[in-house]
Amino acid sequence: MRARVTRPIVVTGTDTGIGKTVFAAGLAGLLGGHYWKPVQAGTDPEGDSETVARLSGLPRDRILSEAYRLKLAASPHLAAREEGVSIETGRLAIPEVKGPLVIEGAGGALVPLDEALLFADVFAIWGAPVLVCARTGLGTINHSLLTVRALRALDVDVIGLAFIGDPHPENARIVPKLAGVPSLGRLPWLDPLTPGALAEAMRTHIDIVPLARAL
């Protein structure tokens, strides 16, 4: 279903490589919105914007250009330093678009952009609601709760959790309960990963009604 979501939604994760970009692509497609990755670190073989363009089903003009596009697949602070780039918060202002905007952070919430600034600090500056993507497997309880608490310590509004991976009923039960955050469900691993398969999985497994209620 399509929920009436008009505010930007920030998608962050408990770690890197957990499927956050795939989820962000599916969410942007499900909402019929726009997608923005403000800081891309790593462009070989492609950046996350290209991945989302392939998988979301959105027109290419709904994929907004990055504020910073760095070649090295590393923490943004290191990738920027290697290229002699200074990441400035002024260039990270949220773009104005009509309708929903899905913003994807880099790696986990506490990834540094320079020697003093974390991505979570930028989330706090934005004042936008945040959705946390989490693995389903071992270790996710600790990582998920740490992420939620770190964001709340900065007065960031955490509006939902989305699990990614194989079923784990106990983790799916206990993490939202302890975090005090609603779960949107679980996006399974998809093989093959195609735009059609992702769209169907999002419609089948992800409930975005909690997002609409929170916004």
C-alpha atoms as a PDB file:
ATOM      1  CA  MET A   1       0.000   0.000   0.000  1.00  0.00           C
ATOM      2  CA  ARG A   2       1.000   3.631  -0.366  1.00  0.00           C
ATOM      3  CA  ALA A   3       0.887   5.605   2.839  1.00  0.00           C
ATOM      4  CA  ARG A   4       0.620   9.375   2.838  1.00  0.00           C
ATOM      5  CA  VAL A   5       4.177  10.309   3.704  1.00  0.00           C
ATOM      6  CA  THR A   6       5.327  13.808   2.844  1.00  0.00           C
ATOM      7  CA  ARG A   7       8.230  14.544   5.221  1.00  0.00           C
ATOM      8  CA  PRO A   8      11.782  13.379   4.498  1.00  0.00           C
ATOM      9  CA  ILE A   9      12.691  10.030   6.049  1.00  0.00           C
ATOM     10  CA  VAL A  10      16.300   9.240   6.887  1.00  0.00           C
ATOM     11  CA  VAL A  11      17.350   5.604   6.516  1.00  0.00           C
ATOM     12  CA  THR A  12      20.333   4.607   8.618  1.00  0.00           C
ATOM     13  CA  GLY A  13      21.727   1.252   9.697  1.00  0.00           C
ATOM     14  CA  THR A  14      23.293  -0.586  12.573  1.00  0.00           C
ATOM     15  CA  ASP A  15      26.322  -1.403  10.440  1.00  0.00           C
ATOM     16  CA  THR A  16      27.592  -1.326   6.883  1.00  0.00           C
ATOM     17  CA  GLY A  17      26.726  -3.987   4.319  1.00  0.00           C
ATOM     18  CA  ILE A  18      23.440  -5.031   5.913  1.00  0.00           C
ATOM     19  CA  GLY A  19      21.183  -4.268   2.946  1.00  0.00           C
ATOM     20  CA  LYS A  20      20.294  -0.688   3.834  1.00  0.00           C
ATOM     21  CA  THR A  21      20.619   0.579   0.263  1.00  0.00           C
ATOM     22  CA  VAL A  22      18.339  -2.151  -1.068  1.00  0.00           C
ATOM     23  CA  PHE A  23      15.781  -1.309   1.610  1.00  0.00           C
ATOM     24  CA  ALA A  24      16.058   2.416   0.827  1.00  0.00           C
ATOM     25  CA  ALA A  25      15.486   1.644  -2.862  1.00  0.00           C
ATOM     26  CA  GLY A  26      12.442  -0.433  -2.021  1.00  0.00           C
ATOM     27  CA  LEU A  27      11.064   2.209   0.345  1.00  0.00           C
ATOM     28  CA  ALA A  28      11.530   5.054  -2.146  1.00  0.00           C
ATOM     29  CA  GLY A  29       9.796   2.974  -4.792  1.00  0.00           C
ATOM     30  CA  LEU A  30       6.987   1.967  -2.453  1.00  0.00           C
ATOM     31  CA  LEU A  31       6.382   5.611  -1.502  1.00  0.00           C
ATOM     32  CA  GLY A  32       6.705   6.810  -5.086  1.00  0.00           C
ATOM     33  CA  GLY A  33       9.137   9.420  -3.817  1.00  0.00           C
ATOM     34  CA  HIS A  34      12.665  10.689  -4.338  1.00  0.00           C
ATOM     35  CA  TYR A  35      15.994   9.304  -3.119  1.00  0.00           C
ATOM     36  CA  TRP A  36      19.095  11.160  -1.940  1.00  0.00           C
ATOM     37  CA  LYS A  37      22.454   9.883  -0.745  1.00  0.00           C
ATOM     38  CA  PRO A  38      24.190  13.050   0.499  1.00  0.00           C
ATOM     39  CA  VAL A  39      27.647  11.480   0.911  1.00  0.00           C
ATOM     40  CA  GLN A  40      28.746   8.574  -1.258  1.00  0.00           C
ATOM     41  CA  ALA A  41      32.042   6.883  -0.385  1.00  0.00           C
ATOM     42  CA  GLY A  42      32.877   4.148  -2.889  1.00  0.00           C
ATOM     43  CA  THR A  43      31.961   4.193  -6.582  1.00  0.00           C
ATOM     44  CA  ASP A  44      33.423   0.930  -7.913  1.00  0.00           C
ATOM     45  CA  PRO A  45      31.570  -0.784  -9.535  1.00  0.00           C
ATOM     46  CA  GLU A  46      28.795   1.710  -8.763  1.00  0.00           C
ATOM     47  CA  GLY A  47      27.533   4.039  -6.058  1.00  0.00           C
ATOM     48  CA  ASP A  48      24.360   3.605  -4.056  1.00  0.00           C
ATOM     49  CA  SER A  49      22.471   6.092  -6.229  1.00  0.00           C
ATOM     50  CA  GLU A  50      23.064   3.865  -9.249  1.00  0.00           C
ATOM     51  CA  THR A  51      21.916   0.826  -7.260  1.00  0.00           C
ATOM     52  CA  VAL A  52      18.733   2.624  -6.240  1.00  0.00           C
ATOM     53  CA  ALA A  53      18.149   3.788  -9.817  1.00  0.00           C
ATOM     54  CA  ARG A  54      18.317   0.145 -10.950  1.00  0.00           C
ATOM     55  CA  LEU A  55      16.129  -1.302  -8.211  1.00  0.00           C
ATOM     56  CA  SER A  56      13.587   1.308  -7.128  1.00  0.00           C
ATOM     57  CA  GLY A  57      11.561   1.572 -10.320  1.00  0.00           C
ATOM     58  CA  LEU A  58      11.690   5.355  -9.960  1.00  0.00           C
ATOM     59  CA  PRO A  59      12.347   7.705 -12.895  1.00  0.00           C
ATOM     60  CA  ARG A  60      16.005   8.717 -13.048  1.00  0.00           C
ATOM     61  CA  ASP A  61      15.187  12.328 -12.188  1.00  0.00           C
ATOM     62  CA  ARG A  62      13.852  11.141  -8.803  1.00  0.00           C
ATOM     63  CA  ILE A  63      17.402  10.057  -7.864  1.00  0.00           C
ATOM     64  CA  LEU A  64      19.045  13.234  -6.615  1.00  0.00           C
ATOM     65  CA  SER A  65      22.736  13.948  -7.077  1.00  0.00           C
ATOM     66  CA  GLU A  66      25.037  13.474  -4.089  1.00  0.00           C
ATOM     67  CA  ALA A  67      26.486  16.484  -2.315  1.00  0.00           C
ATOM     68  CA  TYR A  68      29.774  14.574  -2.116  1.00  0.00           C
ATOM     69  CA  ARG A  69      30.787  11.668  -4.347  1.00  0.00           C
ATOM     70  CA  LEU A  70      34.030  10.083  -3.144  1.00  0.00           C
ATOM     71  CA  LYS A  71      35.812   7.208  -4.861  1.00  0.00           C
ATOM     72  CA  LEU A  72      37.293   5.334  -1.904  1.00  0.00           C
ATOM     73  CA  ALA A  73      35.067   2.700  -0.290  1.00  0.00           C
ATOM     74  CA  ALA A  74      35.792   3.713   3.304  1.00  0.00           C
ATOM     75  CA  SER A  75      34.437   5.810   6.128  1.00  0.00           C
ATOM     76  CA  PRO A  76      33.495   9.204   4.610  1.00  0.00           C
ATOM     77  CA  HIS A  77      36.022  11.046   6.779  1.00  0.00           C
ATOM     78  CA  LEU A  78      38.855   8.905   5.387  1.00  0.00           C
ATOM     79  CA  ALA A  79      37.596   8.943   1.797  1.00  0.00           C
ATOM     80  CA  ALA A  80      37.298  12.730   1.937  1.00  0.00           C
ATOM     81  CA  ARG A  81      40.754  13.127   3.455  1.00  0.00           C
ATOM     82  CA  GLU A  82      42.315  10.924   0.774  1.00  0.00           C
ATOM     83  CA  GLU A  83      40.805  13.149  -1.923  1.00  0.00           C
ATOM     84  CA  GLY A  84      41.619  16.429  -0.162  1.00  0.00           C
ATOM     85  CA  VAL A  85      37.931  17.211   0.328  1.00  0.00           C
ATOM     86  CA  SER A  86      36.358  18.956   3.316  1.00  0.00           C
ATOM     87  CA  ILE A  87      32.774  17.917   3.995  1.00  0.00           C
ATOM     88  CA  GLU A  88      30.781  21.020   4.918  1.00  0.00           C
ATOM     89  CA  THR A  89      27.394  20.829   6.624  1.00  0.00           C
ATOM     90  CA  GLY A  90      26.145  23.724   4.518  1.00  0.00           C
ATOM     91  CA  ARG A  91      26.221  21.485   1.459  1.00  0.00           C
ATOM     92  CA  LEU A  92      24.222  18.811   3.266  1.00  0.00           C
ATOM     93  CA  ALA A  93      20.971  20.778   3.537  1.00  0.00           C
ATOM     94  CA  ILE A  94      17.975  18.606   2.666  1.00  0.00           C
ATOM     95  CA  PRO A  95      16.810  19.292  -0.917  1.00  0.00           C
ATOM     96  CA  GLU A  96      13.264  20.498  -1.418  1.00  0.00           C
ATOM     97  CA  VAL A  97      11.141  18.097  -3.451  1.00  0.00           C
ATOM     98  CA  LYS A  98       7.452  17.451  -3.941  1.00  0.00           C
ATOM     99  CA  GLY A  99       6.349  14.367  -2.042  1.00  0.00           C
ATOM    100  CA  PRO A 100       8.332  11.858   0.011  1.00  0.00           C
ATOM    101  CA  LEU A 101      12.126  11.947   0.119  1.00  0.00           C
ATOM    102  CA  VAL A 102      14.167   8.962   1.311  1.00  0.00           C
ATOM    103  CA  ILE A 103      17.624  10.020   2.523  1.00  0.00           C
ATOM    104  CA  GLU A 104      20.246   7.332   3.018  1.00  0.00           C
ATOM    105  CA  GLY A 105      23.141   7.796   5.407  1.00  0.00           C
ATOM    106  CA  ALA A 106      26.520   6.114   5.028  1.00  0.00           C
ATOM    107  CA  GLY A 107      27.141   2.912   6.975  1.00  0.00           C
ATOM    108  CA  GLY A 108      25.995   3.157  10.587  1.00  0.00           C
ATOM    109  CA  ALA A 109      24.591   6.162  12.404  1.00  0.00           C
ATOM    110  CA  LEU A 110      27.885   7.074  14.079  1.00  0.00           C
ATOM    111  CA  VAL A 111      30.030   7.072  10.951  1.00  0.00           C
ATOM    112  CA  PRO A 112      32.293  10.163  10.946  1.00  0.00           C
ATOM    113  CA  LEU A 113      32.240  12.759   8.194  1.00  0.00           C
ATOM    114  CA  ASP A 114      35.347  14.510   9.534  1.00  0.00           C
ATOM    115  CA  GLU A 115      37.427  14.551  12.702  1.00  0.00           C
ATOM    116  CA  ALA A 116      34.529  15.864  14.817  1.00  0.00           C
ATOM    117  CA  LEU A 117      31.234  15.438  12.933  1.00  0.00           C
ATOM    118  CA  LEU A 118      29.216  12.209  12.879  1.00  0.00           C
ATOM    119  CA  PHE A 119      26.363  11.406  10.520  1.00  0.00           C
ATOM    120  CA  ALA A 120      24.079  11.273  13.567  1.00  0.00           C
ATOM    121  CA  ASP A 121      25.005  14.900  14.268  1.00  0.00           C
ATOM    122  CA  VAL A 122      23.753  15.783  10.788  1.00  0.00           C
ATOM    123  CA  PHE A 123      20.513  13.878  11.453  1.00  0.00           C
ATOM    124  CA  ALA A 124      20.050  16.034  14.546  1.00  0.00           C
ATOM    125  CA  ILE A 125      20.696  19.217  12.541  1.00  0.00           C
ATOM    126  CA  TRP A 126      18.140  18.143   9.959  1.00  0.00           C
ATOM    127  CA  GLY A 127      15.482  17.356  12.568  1.00  0.00           C
ATOM    128  CA  ALA A 128      14.125  14.684  10.230  1.00  0.00           C
ATOM    129  CA  PRO A 129      12.675  11.359  11.442  1.00  0.00           C
ATOM    130  CA  VAL A 130      14.974   8.348  11.204  1.00  0.00           C
ATOM    131  CA  LEU A 131      14.302   4.712  10.313  1.00  0.00           C
ATOM    132  CA  VAL A 132      16.887   2.184  11.495  1.00  0.00           C
ATOM    133  CA  CYS A 133      17.714  -0.869   9.368  1.00  0.00           C
ATOM    134  CA  ALA A 134      19.053  -3.863  11.297  1.00  0.00           C
ATOM    135  CA  ARG A 135      20.338  -7.333  10.544  1.00  0.00           C
ATOM    136  CA  THR A 136      18.204 -10.212  11.779  1.00  0.00           C
ATOM    137  CA  GLY A 137      21.033 -12.425  13.034  1.00  0.00           C
ATOM    138  CA  LEU A 138      23.336 -12.756  16.007  1.00  0.00           C
ATOM    139  CA  GLY A 139      24.476  -9.442  17.486  1.00  0.00           C
ATOM    140  CA  THR A 140      21.575  -7.408  16.198  1.00  0.00           C
ATOM    141  CA  ILE A 141      20.040  -6.842  19.645  1.00  0.00           C
ATOM    142  CA  ASN A 142      23.119  -5.036  20.909  1.00  0.00           C
ATOM    143  CA  HIS A 143      23.784  -3.121  17.692  1.00  0.00           C
ATOM    144  CA  SER A 144      20.155  -2.077  17.283  1.00  0.00           C
ATOM    145  CA  LEU A 145      19.697  -0.860  20.849  1.00  0.00           C
ATOM    146  CA  LEU A 146      23.009   1.005  20.797  1.00  0.00           C
ATOM    147  CA  THR A 147      21.997   2.736  17.569  1.00  0.00           C
ATOM    148  CA  VAL A 148      18.581   3.770  18.860  1.00  0.00           C
ATOM    149  CA  ARG A 149      20.000   5.044  22.164  1.00  0.00           C
ATOM    150  CA  ALA A 150      22.774   6.980  20.434  1.00  0.00           C
ATOM    151  CA  LEU A 151      20.265   8.701  18.169  1.00  0.00           C
ATOM    152  CA  ARG A 152      17.884   9.516  20.996  1.00  0.00           C
ATOM    153  CA  ALA A 153      20.763  10.999  22.984  1.00  0.00           C
ATOM    154  CA  LEU A 154      20.956  13.595  20.204  1.00  0.00           C
ATOM    155  CA  ASP A 155      17.158  14.103  20.279  1.00  0.00           C
ATOM    156  CA  VAL A 156      16.763  12.389  16.921  1.00  0.00           C
ATOM    157  CA  ASP A 157      13.250  11.049  16.341  1.00  0.00           C
ATOM    158  CA  VAL A 158      13.554   7.293  15.672  1.00  0.00           C
ATOM    159  CA  ILE A 159      10.241   6.279  14.116  1.00  0.00           C
ATOM    160  CA  GLY A 160      10.771   2.674  13.089  1.00  0.00           C
ATOM    161  CA  LEU A 161      12.926  -0.420  12.717  1.00  0.00           C
ATOM    162  CA  ALA A 162      13.253  -2.549   9.603  1.00  0.00           C
ATOM    163  CA  PHE A 163      14.917  -5.953   9.740  1.00  0.00           C
ATOM    164  CA  ILE A 164      16.809  -7.355   6.770  1.00  0.00           C
ATOM    165  CA  GLY A 165      17.751 -11.011   6.319  1.00  0.00           C
ATOM    166  CA  ASP A 166      16.591 -14.478   7.270  1.00  0.00           C
ATOM    167  CA  PRO A 167      13.777 -14.974   9.801  1.00  0.00           C
ATOM    168  CA  HIS A 168      14.655 -14.695  13.495  1.00  0.00           C
ATOM    169  CA  PRO A 169      11.375 -14.402  15.424  1.00  0.00           C
ATOM    170  CA  GLU A 170      12.930 -13.690  18.822  1.00  0.00           C
ATOM    171  CA  ASN A 171      15.116 -10.849  17.598  1.00  0.00           C
ATOM    172  CA  ALA A 172      12.142  -9.454  15.705  1.00  0.00           C
ATOM    173  CA  ARG A 173      10.153  -9.510  18.945  1.00  0.00           C
ATOM    174  CA  ILE A 174      12.643  -8.331  21.553  1.00  0.00           C
ATOM    175  CA  VAL A 175      14.437  -5.511  19.700  1.00  0.00           C
ATOM    176  CA  PRO A 176      11.349  -3.328  19.079  1.00  0.00           C
ATOM    177  CA  LYS A 177      10.126  -4.054  22.628  1.00  0.00           C
ATOM    178  CA  LEU A 178      13.381  -2.986  24.295  1.00  0.00           C
ATOM    179  CA  ALA A 179      13.940  -0.080  21.920  1.00  0.00           C
ATOM    180  CA  GLY A 180      10.396   1.213  22.239  1.00  0.00           C
ATOM    181  CA  VAL A 181      10.256   1.587  18.452  1.00  0.00           C
ATOM    182  CA  PRO A 182       7.715  -0.024  16.097  1.00  0.00           C
ATOM    183  CA  SER A 183       8.893  -2.617  13.594  1.00  0.00           C
ATOM    184  CA  LEU A 184       7.963  -2.262   9.953  1.00  0.00           C
ATOM    185  CA  GLY A 185       8.732  -5.932   9.336  1.00  0.00           C
ATOM    186  CA  ARG A 186      11.495  -7.890   7.657  1.00  0.00           C
ATOM    187  CA  LEU A 187      12.838  -7.633   4.137  1.00  0.00           C
ATOM    188  CA  PRO A 188      14.163 -11.084   3.167  1.00  0.00           C
ATOM    189  CA  TRP A 189      17.263 -11.698   1.097  1.00  0.00           C
ATOM    190  CA  LEU A 190      16.227 -11.761  -2.556  1.00  0.00           C
ATOM    191  CA  ASP A 191      17.791 -14.002  -5.187  1.00  0.00           C
ATOM    192  CA  PRO A 192      17.551 -12.831  -7.881  1.00  0.00           C
ATOM    193  CA  LEU A 193      17.446  -9.225  -6.728  1.00  0.00           C
ATOM    194  CA  THR A 194      15.367  -7.460  -9.362  1.00  0.00           C
ATOM    195  CA  PRO A 195      13.164  -4.356  -9.316  1.00  0.00           C
ATOM    196  CA  GLY A 196      10.065  -6.516  -9.536  1.00  0.00           C
ATOM    197  CA  ALA A 197      11.158  -8.888  -6.777  1.00  0.00           C
ATOM    198  CA  LEU A 198      12.064  -5.991  -4.497  1.00  0.00           C
ATOM    199  CA  ALA A 199       8.782  -4.185  -5.095  1.00  0.00           C
ATOM    200  CA  GLU A 200       6.814  -7.357  -4.370  1.00  0.00           C
ATOM    201  CA  ALA A 201       8.826  -8.109  -1.225  1.00  0.00           C
ATOM    202  CA  MET A 202       8.290  -4.579   0.086  1.00  0.00           C
ATOM    203  CA  ARG A 203       4.542  -4.797  -0.529  1.00  0.00           C
ATOM    204  CA  THR A 204       4.361  -8.231   1.074  1.00  0.00           C
ATOM    205  CA  HIS A 205       6.693  -7.924   4.057  1.00  0.00           C
ATOM    206  CA  ILE A 206       6.956  -4.234   4.982  1.00  0.00           C
ATOM    207  CA  ASP A 207       4.188  -2.289   6.701  1.00  0.00           C
ATOM    208  CA  ILE A 208       4.718   1.443   6.247  1.00  0.00           C
ATOM    209  CA  VAL A 209       1.572   2.440   8.117  1.00  0.00           C
ATOM    210  CA  PRO A 210       3.650   3.147  11.280  1.00  0.00           C
ATOM    211  CA  LEU A 211       5.655   5.667   9.246  1.00  0.00           C
ATOM    212  CA  ALA A 212       2.543   7.454   8.064  1.00  0.00           C
ATOM    213  CA  ARG A 213       1.214   7.576  11.627  1.00  0.00           C
ATOM    214  CA  ALA A 214       4.478   8.998  12.931  1.00  0.00           C
ATOM    215  CA  LEU A 215       4.840  11.723  10.340  1.00  0.00           C
END
